[in-house]
Short mmCIF file of C-alpha atoms in Angstrom, two decimals:
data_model
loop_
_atom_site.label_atom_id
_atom_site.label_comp_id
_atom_site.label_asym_id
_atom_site.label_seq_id
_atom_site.Cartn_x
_atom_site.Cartn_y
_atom_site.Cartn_z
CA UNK A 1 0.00 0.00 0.00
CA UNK A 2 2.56 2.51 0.92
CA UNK A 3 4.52 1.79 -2.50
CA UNK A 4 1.09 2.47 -4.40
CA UNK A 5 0.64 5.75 -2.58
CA UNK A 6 4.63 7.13 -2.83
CA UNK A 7 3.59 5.84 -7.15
CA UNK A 8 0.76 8.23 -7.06
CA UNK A 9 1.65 10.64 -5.36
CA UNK A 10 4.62 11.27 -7.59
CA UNK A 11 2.16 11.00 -10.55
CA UNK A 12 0.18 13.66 -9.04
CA UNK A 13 0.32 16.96 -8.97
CA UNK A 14 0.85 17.61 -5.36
CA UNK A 15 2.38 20.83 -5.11
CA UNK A 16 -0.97 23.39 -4.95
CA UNK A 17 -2.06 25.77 -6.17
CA UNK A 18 0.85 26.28 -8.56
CA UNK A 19 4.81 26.37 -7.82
CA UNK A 20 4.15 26.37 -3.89
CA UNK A 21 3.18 23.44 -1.32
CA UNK A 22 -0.17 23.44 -0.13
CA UNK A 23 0.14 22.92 3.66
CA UNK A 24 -1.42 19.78 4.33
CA UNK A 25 -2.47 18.37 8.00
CA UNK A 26 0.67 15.39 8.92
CA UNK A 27 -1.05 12.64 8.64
CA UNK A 28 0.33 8.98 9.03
CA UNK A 29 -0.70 6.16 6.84
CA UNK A 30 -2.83 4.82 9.60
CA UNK A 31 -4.61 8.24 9.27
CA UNK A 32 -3.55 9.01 12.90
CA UNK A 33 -2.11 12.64 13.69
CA UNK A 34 -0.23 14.16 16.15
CA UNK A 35 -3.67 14.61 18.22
CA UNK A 36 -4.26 11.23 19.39
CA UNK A 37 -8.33 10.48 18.93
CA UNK A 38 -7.89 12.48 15.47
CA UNK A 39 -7.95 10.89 12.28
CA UNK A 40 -7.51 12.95 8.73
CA UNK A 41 -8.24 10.61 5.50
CA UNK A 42 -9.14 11.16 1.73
CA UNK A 43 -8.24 13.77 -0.18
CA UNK A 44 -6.80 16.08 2.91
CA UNK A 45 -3.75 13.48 2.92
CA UNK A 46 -2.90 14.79 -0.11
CA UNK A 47 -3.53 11.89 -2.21
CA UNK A 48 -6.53 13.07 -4.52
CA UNK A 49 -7.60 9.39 -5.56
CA UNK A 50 -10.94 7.92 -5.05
CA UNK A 51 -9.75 4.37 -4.29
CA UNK A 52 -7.37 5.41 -1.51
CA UNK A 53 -10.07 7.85 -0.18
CA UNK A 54 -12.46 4.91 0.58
CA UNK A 55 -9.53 2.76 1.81
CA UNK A 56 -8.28 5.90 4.20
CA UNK A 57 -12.30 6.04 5.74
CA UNK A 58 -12.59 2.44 6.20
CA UNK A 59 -8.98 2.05 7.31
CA UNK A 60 -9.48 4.59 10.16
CA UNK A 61 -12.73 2.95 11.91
CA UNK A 62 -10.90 -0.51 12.00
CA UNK A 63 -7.96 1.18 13.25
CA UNK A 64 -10.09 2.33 15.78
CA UNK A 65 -11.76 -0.75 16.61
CA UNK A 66 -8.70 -2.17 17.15
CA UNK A 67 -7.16 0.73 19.81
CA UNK A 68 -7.61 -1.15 23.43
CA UNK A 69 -8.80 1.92 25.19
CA UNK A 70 -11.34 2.47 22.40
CA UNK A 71 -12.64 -0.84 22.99
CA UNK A 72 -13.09 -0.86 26.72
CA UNK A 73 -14.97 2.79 26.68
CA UNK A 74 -17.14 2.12 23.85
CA UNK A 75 -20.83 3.16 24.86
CA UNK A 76 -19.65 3.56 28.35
CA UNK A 77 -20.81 6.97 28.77
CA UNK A 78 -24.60 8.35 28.39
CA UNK A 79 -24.06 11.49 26.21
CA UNK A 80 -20.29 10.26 24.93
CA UNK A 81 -20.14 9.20 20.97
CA UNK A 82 -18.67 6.41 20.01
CA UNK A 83 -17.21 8.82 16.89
CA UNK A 84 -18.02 11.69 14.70
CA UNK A 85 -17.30 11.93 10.97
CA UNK A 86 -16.94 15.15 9.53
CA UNK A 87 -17.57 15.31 6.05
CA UNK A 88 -20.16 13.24 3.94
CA UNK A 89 -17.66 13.26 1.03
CA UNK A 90 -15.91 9.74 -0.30
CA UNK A 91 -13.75 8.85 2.78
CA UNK A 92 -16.23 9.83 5.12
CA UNK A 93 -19.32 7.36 3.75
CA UNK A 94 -16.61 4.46 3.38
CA UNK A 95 -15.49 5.15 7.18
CA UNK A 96 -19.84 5.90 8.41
CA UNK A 97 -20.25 2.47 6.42
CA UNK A 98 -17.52 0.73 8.49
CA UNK A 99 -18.72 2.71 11.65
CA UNK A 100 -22.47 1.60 10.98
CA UNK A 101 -21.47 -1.93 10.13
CA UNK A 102 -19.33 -2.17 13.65
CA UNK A 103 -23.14 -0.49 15.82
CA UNK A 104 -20.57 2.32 16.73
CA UNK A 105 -22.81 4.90 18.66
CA UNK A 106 -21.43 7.61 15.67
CA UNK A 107 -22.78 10.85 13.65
CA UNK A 108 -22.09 11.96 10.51
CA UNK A 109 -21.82 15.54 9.30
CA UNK A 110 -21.75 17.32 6.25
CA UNK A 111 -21.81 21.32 5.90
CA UNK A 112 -23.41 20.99 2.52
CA UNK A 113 -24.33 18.11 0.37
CA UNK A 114 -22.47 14.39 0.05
CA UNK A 115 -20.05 13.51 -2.27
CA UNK A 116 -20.11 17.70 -3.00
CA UNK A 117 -16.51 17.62 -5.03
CA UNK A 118 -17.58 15.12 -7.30
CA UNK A 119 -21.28 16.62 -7.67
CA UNK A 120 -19.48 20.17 -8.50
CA UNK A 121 -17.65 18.41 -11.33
CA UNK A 122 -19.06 19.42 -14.91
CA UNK A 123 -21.35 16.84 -16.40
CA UNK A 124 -20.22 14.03 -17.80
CA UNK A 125 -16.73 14.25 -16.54
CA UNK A 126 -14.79 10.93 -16.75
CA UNK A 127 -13.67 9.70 -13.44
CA UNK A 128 -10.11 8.12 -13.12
CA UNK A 129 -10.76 5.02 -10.77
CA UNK A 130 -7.03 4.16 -10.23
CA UNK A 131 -5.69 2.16 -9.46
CA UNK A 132 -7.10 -0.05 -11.67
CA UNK A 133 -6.05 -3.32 -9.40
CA UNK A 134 -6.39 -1.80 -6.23
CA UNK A 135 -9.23 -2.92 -4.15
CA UNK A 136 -10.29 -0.81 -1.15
CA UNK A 137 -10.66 -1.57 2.37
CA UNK A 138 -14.16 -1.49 3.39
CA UNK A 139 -17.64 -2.44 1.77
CA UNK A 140 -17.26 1.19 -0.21
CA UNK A 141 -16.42 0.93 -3.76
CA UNK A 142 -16.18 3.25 -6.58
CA UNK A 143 -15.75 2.16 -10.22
CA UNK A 144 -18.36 4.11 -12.76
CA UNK A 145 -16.09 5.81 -15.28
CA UNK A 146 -18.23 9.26 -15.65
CA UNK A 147 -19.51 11.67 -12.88
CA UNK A 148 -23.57 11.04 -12.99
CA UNK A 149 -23.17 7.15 -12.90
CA UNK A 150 -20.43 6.98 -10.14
CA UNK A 151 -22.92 9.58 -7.91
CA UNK A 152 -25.35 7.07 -8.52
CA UNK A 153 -23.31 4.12 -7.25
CA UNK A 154 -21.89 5.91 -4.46
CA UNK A 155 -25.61 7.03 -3.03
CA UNK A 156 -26.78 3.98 -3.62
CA UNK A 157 -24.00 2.08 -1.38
CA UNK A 158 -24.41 4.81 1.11
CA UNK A 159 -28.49 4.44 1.56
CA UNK A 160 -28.27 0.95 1.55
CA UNK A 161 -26.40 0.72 4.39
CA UNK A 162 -28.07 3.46 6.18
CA UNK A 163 -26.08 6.50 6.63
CA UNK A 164 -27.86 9.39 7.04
CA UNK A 165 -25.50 12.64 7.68
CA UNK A 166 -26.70 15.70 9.84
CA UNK A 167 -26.46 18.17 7.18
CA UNK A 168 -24.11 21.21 9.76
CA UNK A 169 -21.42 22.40 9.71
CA UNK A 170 -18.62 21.90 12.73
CA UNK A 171 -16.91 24.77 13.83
CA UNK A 172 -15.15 23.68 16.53
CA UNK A 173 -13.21 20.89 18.07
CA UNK A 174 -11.67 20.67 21.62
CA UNK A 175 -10.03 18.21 23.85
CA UNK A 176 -11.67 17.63 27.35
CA UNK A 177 -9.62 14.89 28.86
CA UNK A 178 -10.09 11.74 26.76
CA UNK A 179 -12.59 13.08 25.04
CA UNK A 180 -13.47 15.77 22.15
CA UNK A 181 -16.07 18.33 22.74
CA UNK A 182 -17.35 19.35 19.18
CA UNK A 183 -19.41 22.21 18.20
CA UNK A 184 -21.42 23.05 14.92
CA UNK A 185 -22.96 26.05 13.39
CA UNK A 186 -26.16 26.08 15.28
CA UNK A 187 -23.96 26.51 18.82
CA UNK A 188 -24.87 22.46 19.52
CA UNK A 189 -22.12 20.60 21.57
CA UNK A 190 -21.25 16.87 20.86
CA UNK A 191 -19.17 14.83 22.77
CA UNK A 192 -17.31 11.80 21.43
CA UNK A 193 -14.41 9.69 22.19
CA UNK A 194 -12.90 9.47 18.52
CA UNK A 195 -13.11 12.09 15.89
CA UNK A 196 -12.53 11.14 11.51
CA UNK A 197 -11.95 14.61 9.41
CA UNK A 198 -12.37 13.49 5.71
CA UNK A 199 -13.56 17.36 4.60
CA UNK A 200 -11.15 16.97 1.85
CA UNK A 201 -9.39 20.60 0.33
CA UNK A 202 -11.64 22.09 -2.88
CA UNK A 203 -13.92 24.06 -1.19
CA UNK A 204 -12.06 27.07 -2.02
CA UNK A 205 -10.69 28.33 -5.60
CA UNK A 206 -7.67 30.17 -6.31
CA UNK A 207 -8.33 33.48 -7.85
CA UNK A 208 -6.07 34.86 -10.35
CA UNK A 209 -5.97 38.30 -8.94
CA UNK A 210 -6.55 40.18 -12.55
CA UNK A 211 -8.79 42.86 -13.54
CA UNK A 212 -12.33 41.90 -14.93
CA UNK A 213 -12.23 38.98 -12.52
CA UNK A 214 -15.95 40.00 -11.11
CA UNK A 215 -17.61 39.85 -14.03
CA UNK A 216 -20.30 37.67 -14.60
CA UNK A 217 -18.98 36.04 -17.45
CA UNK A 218 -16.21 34.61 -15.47
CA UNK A 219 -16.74 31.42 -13.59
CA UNK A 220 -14.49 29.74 -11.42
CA UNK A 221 -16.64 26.17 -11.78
CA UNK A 222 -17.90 24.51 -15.10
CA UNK A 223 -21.34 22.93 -14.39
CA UNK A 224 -22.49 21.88 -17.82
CA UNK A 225 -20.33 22.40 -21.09
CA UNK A 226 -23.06 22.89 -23.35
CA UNK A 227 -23.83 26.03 -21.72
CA UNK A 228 -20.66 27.26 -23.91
CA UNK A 229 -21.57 25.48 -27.50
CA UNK A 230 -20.32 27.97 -29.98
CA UNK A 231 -19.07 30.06 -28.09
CA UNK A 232 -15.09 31.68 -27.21
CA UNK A 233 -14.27 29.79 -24.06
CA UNK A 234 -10.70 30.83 -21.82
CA UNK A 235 -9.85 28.31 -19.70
CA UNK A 236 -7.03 29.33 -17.25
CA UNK A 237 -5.03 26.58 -15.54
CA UNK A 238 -2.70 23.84 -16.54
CA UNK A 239 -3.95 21.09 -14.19
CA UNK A 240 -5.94 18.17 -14.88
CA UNK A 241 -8.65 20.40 -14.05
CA UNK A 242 -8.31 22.94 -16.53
CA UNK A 243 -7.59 20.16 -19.48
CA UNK A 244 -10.71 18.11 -18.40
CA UNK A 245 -12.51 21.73 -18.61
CA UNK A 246 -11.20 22.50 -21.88
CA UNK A 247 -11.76 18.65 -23.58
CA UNK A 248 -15.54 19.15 -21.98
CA UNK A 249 -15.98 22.51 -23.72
CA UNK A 250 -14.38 21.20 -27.12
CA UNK A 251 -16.50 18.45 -27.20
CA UNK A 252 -19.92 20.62 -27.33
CA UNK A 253 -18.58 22.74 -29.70
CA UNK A 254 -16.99 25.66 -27.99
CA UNK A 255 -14.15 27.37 -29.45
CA UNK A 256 -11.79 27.18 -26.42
CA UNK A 257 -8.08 28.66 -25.53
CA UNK A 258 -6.59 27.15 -23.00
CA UNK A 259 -4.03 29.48 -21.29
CA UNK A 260 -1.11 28.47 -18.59
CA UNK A 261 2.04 29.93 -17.86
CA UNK A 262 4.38 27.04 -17.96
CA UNK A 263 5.92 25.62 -21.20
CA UNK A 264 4.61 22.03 -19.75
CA UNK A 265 1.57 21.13 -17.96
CA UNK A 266 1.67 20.41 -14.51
CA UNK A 267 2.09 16.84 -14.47
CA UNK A 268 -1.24 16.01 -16.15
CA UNK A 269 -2.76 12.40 -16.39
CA UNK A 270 -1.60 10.39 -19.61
CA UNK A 271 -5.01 10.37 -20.73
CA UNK A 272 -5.98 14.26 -20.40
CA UNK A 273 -2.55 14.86 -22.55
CA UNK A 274 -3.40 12.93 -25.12
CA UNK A 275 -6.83 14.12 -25.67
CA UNK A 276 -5.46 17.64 -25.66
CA UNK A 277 -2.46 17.04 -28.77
CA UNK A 278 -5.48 15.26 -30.18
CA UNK A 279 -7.45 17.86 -30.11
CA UNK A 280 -4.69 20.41 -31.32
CA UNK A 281 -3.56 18.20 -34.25
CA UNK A 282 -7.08 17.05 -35.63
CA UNK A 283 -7.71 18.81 -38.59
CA UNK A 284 -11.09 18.52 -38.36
CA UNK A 285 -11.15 20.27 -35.30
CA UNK A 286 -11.31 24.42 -34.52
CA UNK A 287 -7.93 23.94 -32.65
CA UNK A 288 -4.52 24.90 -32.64
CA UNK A 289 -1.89 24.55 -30.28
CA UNK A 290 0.24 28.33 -29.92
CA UNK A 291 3.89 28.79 -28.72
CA UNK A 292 3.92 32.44 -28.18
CA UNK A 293 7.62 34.07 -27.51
CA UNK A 294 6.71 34.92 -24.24
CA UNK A 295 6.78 33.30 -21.16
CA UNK A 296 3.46 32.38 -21.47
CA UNK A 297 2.11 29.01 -23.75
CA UNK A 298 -1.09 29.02 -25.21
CA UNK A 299 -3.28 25.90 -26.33
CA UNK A 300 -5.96 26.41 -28.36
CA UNK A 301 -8.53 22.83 -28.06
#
């Protein structure tokens, strides 16, 4: 396992937003930190992979099960949780699953929707399931290739094993002796012995700091290509992101520039590269791929 993460995360780009290092939470590959009772898993690792989010979730409830004060306190204590899971996103349903399967006295919460990444992405995105051979920990599986289907799968799994999340938002954790006193956005307390963060990192964007950036015809999200058909489309970025954005937008018809400010693309999946040069080179296509003599590299899909 810890070869097939050091693989990907090489593979990745992991350095965010561009040509600095996110800071990320240290996190250890049992998900424990240096909080004891606090686990991070999924994407806030730093490993943006479906597959290794579900195995983080359901990793970190049998890691808890297994702890031997966890295990002699369990449902001791009228009031106490077993566990709270913050965030309905992938890690967190695979870990709620676990948690449900193992009649952990838990909650679940989610500030917004579940699985709210992948239900942002632009329809009909293809979704990478890699690794391809990898199996996850857990009953929580993910394999539909495009965004619609795999939300489908994913709810599916999660009513069917009855997780329910308490749609707030926590805005507050603190350590009372063994324990974690919790608080969320309507001023409620909740008390629990072990606490899961899976919030993962893309709730906010990264502006570009230029004039005309308030406008309306600027988005910083792409909800549904055809939106664009025919029209002059800039996408900004160089990330798998930005190419999935741009091969979206080509694809109903748009006539779209892709902009970055690197000569190369930031380390972009094999598949979203090739799409791109075929894009450029099809003659068929409205595309061309631009090497200005500044700085800046311009591809037109």
């Amino acid at each position: 396992m810890l070869g097939l993460i050091q693989t990907y995360t090489h593979w990745l780009h992991t350095q965010w937003p561009a040509g600095t290092v996110e800071k990320l939470p240290e996190v250890n590959e049992d998900g424990t930190t240096n909080v004891p009772g606090i686990y991070v898993v999924g994407d806030l690792t730093g490993i943006p992979l479906l597959k290794f989010a579900a195995d983080t979730g359901a990793k970190a409830v049998h890691n808890i099960m297994a702890e031997s004060d966890f295990a002699g306190q369990r449902g001791s204590e009228e009031g106490v949780l077993d566990l709270v899971i913050i965030g309905a996103s992938v890690s967190g349903v695979s870990a709620a699953i676990e948690a449900k399967k193992a009649n952990l006295n838990f909650k679940l919460f989610e500030a917004s929707r579940t699985f709210n990444t992948i239900a942002n992405f632009p329809k009909g995105k293809p979704i990478f399931t890699y690794p391809t051979d990898f199996t996850p920990e857990g009953d929580f599986q993910v394999s539909a290739p495009v965004k619609e289907e795999l939300l489908e799968e994913m709810e599916e799994q999660r009513l069917a094993h009855g997780v329910e999340p308490i749609y707030r938002r926590i805005t507050g954790i603190e350590r009372k002796g063994g324990k974690f006193l919790l608080t969320d956005g309507d001023g409620n307390t909740h008390s629990t012995r072990r606490v899961i963060i899976g919030i993962g990192r893309s709730g906010n964007f990264r502006k570009l700091g230029v004039p005309g950036e308030e406008l309306d015809k600027v988005s910083n999200r792409l909800h549904d290509p055809k939106d664009y058909g025919g029209k002059h489309v800039l996408v900004v970025g160089g990330g798998d992101s930005a190419m999935e954005a741009a091969i979206a937008l080509a694809a109903c018809g748009s006539h779209v520039t892709l902009s970055y400010r690197k000569p190369e693309f930031s380390r972009p999946k094999p598949e979203n590269l090739e799409m791109i040069n075929k894009l450029a080179a099809d003659p068929a296509a409205d595309a061309a791929v631009e090497h200005p003599s500044s700085e800046r590299v311009t591809t037109a899909a």
